[in-house]
Short mmCIF file of C-alpha atoms in Angstrom, two decimals:
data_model
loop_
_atom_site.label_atom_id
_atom_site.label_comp_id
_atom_site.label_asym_id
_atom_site.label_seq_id
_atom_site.Cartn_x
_atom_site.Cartn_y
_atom_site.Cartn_z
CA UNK A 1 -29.76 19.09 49.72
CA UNK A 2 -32.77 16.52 50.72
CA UNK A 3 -32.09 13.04 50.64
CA UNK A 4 -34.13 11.04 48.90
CA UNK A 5 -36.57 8.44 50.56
CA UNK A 6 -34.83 4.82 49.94
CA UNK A 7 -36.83 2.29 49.37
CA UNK A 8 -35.65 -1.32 48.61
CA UNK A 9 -38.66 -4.26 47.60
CA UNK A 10 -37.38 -7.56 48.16
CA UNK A 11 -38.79 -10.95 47.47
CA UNK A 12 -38.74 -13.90 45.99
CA UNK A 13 -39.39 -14.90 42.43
CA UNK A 14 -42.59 -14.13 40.93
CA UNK A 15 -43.78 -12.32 43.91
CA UNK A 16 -44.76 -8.97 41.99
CA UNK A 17 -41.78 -7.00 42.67
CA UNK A 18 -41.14 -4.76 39.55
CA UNK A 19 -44.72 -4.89 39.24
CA UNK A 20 -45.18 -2.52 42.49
CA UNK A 21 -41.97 -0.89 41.77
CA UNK A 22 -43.44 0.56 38.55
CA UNK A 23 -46.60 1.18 40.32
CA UNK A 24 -44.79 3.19 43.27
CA UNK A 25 -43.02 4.93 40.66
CA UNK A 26 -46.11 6.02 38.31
CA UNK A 27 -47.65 7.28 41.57
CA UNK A 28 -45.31 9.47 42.98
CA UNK A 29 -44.34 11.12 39.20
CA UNK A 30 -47.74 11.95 38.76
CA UNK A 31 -47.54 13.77 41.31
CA UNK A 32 -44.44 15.68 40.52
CA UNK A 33 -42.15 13.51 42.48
CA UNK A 34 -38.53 12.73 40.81
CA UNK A 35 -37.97 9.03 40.71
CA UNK A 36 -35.16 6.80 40.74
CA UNK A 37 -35.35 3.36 39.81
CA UNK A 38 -33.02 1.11 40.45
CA UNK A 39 -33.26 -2.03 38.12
CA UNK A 40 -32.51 -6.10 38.91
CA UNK A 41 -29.07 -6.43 37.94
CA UNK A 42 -29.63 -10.27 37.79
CA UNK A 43 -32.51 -10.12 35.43
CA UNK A 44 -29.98 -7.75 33.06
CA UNK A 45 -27.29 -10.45 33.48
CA UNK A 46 -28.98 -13.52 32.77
CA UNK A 47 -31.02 -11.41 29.53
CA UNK A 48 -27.42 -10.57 28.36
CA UNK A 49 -25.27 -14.41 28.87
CA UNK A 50 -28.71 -16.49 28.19
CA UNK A 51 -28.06 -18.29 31.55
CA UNK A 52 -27.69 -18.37 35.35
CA UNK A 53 -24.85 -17.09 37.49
CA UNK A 54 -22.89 -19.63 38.71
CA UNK A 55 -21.28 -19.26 42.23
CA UNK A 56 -18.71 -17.40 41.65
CA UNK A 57 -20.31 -14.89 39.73
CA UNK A 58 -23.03 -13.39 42.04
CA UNK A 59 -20.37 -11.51 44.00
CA UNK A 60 -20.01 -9.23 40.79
CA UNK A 61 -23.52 -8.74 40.47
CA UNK A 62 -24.14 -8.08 44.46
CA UNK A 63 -21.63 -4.98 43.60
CA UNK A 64 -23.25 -3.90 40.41
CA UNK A 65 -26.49 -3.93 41.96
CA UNK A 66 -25.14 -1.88 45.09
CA UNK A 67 -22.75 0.32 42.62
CA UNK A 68 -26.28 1.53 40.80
CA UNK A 69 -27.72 2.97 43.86
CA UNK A 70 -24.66 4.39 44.82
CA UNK A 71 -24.39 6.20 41.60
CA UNK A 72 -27.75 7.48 42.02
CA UNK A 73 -28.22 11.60 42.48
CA UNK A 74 -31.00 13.63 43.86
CA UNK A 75 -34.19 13.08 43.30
CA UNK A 76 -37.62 12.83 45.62
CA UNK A 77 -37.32 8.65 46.02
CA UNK A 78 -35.26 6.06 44.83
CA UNK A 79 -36.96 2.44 44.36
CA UNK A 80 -34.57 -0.88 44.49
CA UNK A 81 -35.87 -3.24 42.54
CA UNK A 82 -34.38 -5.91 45.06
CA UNK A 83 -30.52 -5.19 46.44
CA UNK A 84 -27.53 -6.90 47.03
CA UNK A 85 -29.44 -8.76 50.00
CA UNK A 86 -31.43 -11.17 47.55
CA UNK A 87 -28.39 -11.83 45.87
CA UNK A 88 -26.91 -13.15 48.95
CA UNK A 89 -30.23 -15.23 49.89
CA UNK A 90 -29.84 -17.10 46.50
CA UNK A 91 -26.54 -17.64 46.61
CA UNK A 92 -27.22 -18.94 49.84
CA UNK A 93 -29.91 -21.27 49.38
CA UNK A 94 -28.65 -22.25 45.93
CA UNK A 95 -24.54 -22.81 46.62
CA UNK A 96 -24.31 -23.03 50.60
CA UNK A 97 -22.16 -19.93 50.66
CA UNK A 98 -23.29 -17.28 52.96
CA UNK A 99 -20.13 -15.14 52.56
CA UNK A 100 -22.08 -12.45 50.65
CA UNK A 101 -24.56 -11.81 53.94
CA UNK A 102 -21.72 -9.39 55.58
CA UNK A 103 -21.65 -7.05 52.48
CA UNK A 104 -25.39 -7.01 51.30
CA UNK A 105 -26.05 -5.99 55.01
CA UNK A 106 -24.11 -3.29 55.39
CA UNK A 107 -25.16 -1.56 52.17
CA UNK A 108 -29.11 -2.66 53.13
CA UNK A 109 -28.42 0.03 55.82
CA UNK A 110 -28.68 2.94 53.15
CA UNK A 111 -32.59 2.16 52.36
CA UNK A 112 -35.29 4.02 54.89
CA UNK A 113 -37.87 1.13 53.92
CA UNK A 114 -38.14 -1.90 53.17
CA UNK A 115 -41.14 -4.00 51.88
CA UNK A 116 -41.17 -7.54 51.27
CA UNK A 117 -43.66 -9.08 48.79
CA UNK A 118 -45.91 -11.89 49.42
CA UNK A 119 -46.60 -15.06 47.96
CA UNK A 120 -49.88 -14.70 47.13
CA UNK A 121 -49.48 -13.99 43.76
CA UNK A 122 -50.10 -17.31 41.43
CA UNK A 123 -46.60 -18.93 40.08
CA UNK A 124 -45.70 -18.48 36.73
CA UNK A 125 -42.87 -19.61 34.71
CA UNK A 126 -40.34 -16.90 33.15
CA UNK A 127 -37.72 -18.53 31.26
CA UNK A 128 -34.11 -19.27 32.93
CA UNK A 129 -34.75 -17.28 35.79
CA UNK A 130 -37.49 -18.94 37.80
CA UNK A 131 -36.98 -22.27 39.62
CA UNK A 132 -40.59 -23.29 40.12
CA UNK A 133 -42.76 -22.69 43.80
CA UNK A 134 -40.86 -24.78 45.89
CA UNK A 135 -37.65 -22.72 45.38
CA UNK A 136 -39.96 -19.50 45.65
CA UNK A 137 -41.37 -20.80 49.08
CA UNK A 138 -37.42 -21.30 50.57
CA UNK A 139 -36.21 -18.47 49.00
CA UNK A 140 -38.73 -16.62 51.12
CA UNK A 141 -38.49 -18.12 54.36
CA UNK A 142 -35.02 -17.40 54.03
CA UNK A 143 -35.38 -14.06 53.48
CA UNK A 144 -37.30 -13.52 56.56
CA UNK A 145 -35.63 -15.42 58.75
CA UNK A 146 -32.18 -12.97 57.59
CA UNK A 147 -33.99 -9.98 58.28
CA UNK A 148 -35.25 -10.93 61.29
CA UNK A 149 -32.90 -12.38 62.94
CA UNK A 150 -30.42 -9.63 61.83
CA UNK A 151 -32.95 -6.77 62.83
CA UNK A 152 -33.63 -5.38 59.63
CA UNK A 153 -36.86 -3.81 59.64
CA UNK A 154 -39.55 -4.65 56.62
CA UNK A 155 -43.41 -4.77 55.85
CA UNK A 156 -45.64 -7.26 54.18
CA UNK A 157 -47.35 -6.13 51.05
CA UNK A 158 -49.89 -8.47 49.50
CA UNK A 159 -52.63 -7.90 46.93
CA UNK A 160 -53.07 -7.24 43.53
CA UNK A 161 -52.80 -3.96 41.56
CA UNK A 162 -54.29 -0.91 43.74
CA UNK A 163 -54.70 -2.72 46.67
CA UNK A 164 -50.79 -4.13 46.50
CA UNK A 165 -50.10 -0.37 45.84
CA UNK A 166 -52.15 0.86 48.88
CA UNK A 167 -50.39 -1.57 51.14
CA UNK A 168 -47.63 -0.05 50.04
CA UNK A 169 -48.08 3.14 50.22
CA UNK A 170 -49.22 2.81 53.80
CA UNK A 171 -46.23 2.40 55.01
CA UNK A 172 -44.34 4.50 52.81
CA UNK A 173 -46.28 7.58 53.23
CA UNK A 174 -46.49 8.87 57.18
CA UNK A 175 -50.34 9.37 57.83
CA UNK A 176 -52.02 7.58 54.46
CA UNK A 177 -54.09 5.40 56.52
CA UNK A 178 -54.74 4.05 60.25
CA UNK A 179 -52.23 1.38 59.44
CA UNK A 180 -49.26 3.48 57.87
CA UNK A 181 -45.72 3.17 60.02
CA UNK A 182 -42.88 5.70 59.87
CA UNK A 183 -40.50 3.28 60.81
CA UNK A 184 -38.70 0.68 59.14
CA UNK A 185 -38.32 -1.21 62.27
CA UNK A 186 -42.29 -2.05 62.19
CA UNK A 187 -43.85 -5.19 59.99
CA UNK A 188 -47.01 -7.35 59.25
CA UNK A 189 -45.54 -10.61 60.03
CA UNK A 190 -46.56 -12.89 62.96
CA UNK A 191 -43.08 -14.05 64.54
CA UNK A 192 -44.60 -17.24 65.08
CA UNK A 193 -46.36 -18.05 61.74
CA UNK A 194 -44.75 -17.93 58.13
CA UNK A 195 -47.84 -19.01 56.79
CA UNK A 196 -48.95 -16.66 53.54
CA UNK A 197 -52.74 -17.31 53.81
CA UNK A 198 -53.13 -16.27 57.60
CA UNK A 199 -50.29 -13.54 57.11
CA UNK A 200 -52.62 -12.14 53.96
CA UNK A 201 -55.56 -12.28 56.37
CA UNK A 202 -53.99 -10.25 59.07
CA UNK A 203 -53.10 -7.59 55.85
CA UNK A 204 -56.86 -7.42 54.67
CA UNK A 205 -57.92 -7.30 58.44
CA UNK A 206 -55.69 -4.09 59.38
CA UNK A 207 -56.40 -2.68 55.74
CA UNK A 208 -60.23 -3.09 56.29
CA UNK A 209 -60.08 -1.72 59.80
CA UNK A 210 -58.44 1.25 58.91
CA UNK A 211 -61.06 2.16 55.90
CA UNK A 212 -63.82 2.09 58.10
#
């Protein structure tokens, strides 16, 4: 039996990440595609207590998250909305204590893609869960700097709505455009800029080159 393609969209908060999950997903079913989504285990949590995990909780949810996928069956795709790896960012950034790195690694290695969303989008505020733009701007740098310095392969999507999609969709689907990448080991980021403006420029510069 196939394998399903494995996507995983990571990001920080109020980057637009079930946003293009949904999207990805509505695309490929209409076109007879079976599609598994995987939700945000954190979002369910703190919906269900009223709260935030505290420290010693995000271990649990790191599992759940990765027990989901792991439970998934057949199908064309399966979508992450985020993975254990984000949970191991926050509880990085917000409790000093890397010690989850080790496990959301290992099960990152399961997902054929992954695509990192920008911070272009504007901030908005979303209850208990958000911590305002300054924790969205470390949370992000910190992402990057653990993928690439533990050579996980991503992409950059940026945009709004169809064009978010098409970036997307680019990568994810060999041969959709002059700019689309088969491999998970390729990405739109500048190793010497972490800048979001001139990062979204280089995105609408490839994009635009490879409508003409």
């Amino acid at each position: 039996m196939a394998q399903p393609l494995t996507v995983a969209v990571l990001g920080a908060e109020c980057t637009g990440k079930s946003s293009l999950v949904t999207a990805l997903q509505t695309h490929w079913q209409a076109r007879g595609a079976i599609v598994h989504v995987i939700p945000e285990v954190l979002r369910q949590w703190c919906d269900q207590q009223g709260r935030t995990p505290l420290a010693q909780e995000q271990r649990a949810i790191a599992q759940a998250q990765a027990d989901l996928v792991e439970q998934a069956e057949g199908g064309d795709f399966l979508i992450a909305d985020t993975s254990p790896l984000m949970t191991a960012i926050y509880s990085d950034v917000l409790f000093q204590d890397p010690s989850l790195y080790p496990f959301a690694l290992k099960h990152h290695r399961i997902y054929h893609h992954t695509l990192v969303t920008g911070l272009d989008l504007p901030w908005q505020a979303d209850g208990i869960q958000r911590d305002g733009p300054a924790m969205r701007e470390r949370v992000d740098a910190r992402l990057r700097d653990v993928l690439q310095r533990e050579g996980v392969g991503f992409s950059m999507v940026y945009g709004q709505g169809p064009q978010r999609l098409a970036g997307a969709l680019a990568v994810l689907e060999p041969g959709a455009s002059a700019i689309a990448k088969t491999s998970g080991a390729w990405r739109w980021l500048c190793d010497k800029c972490s800048d979001s403006e001139c990062e979204h420029r280089l995105f609408s510069d490839l994009q635009a080159a490879a409508t003409r």
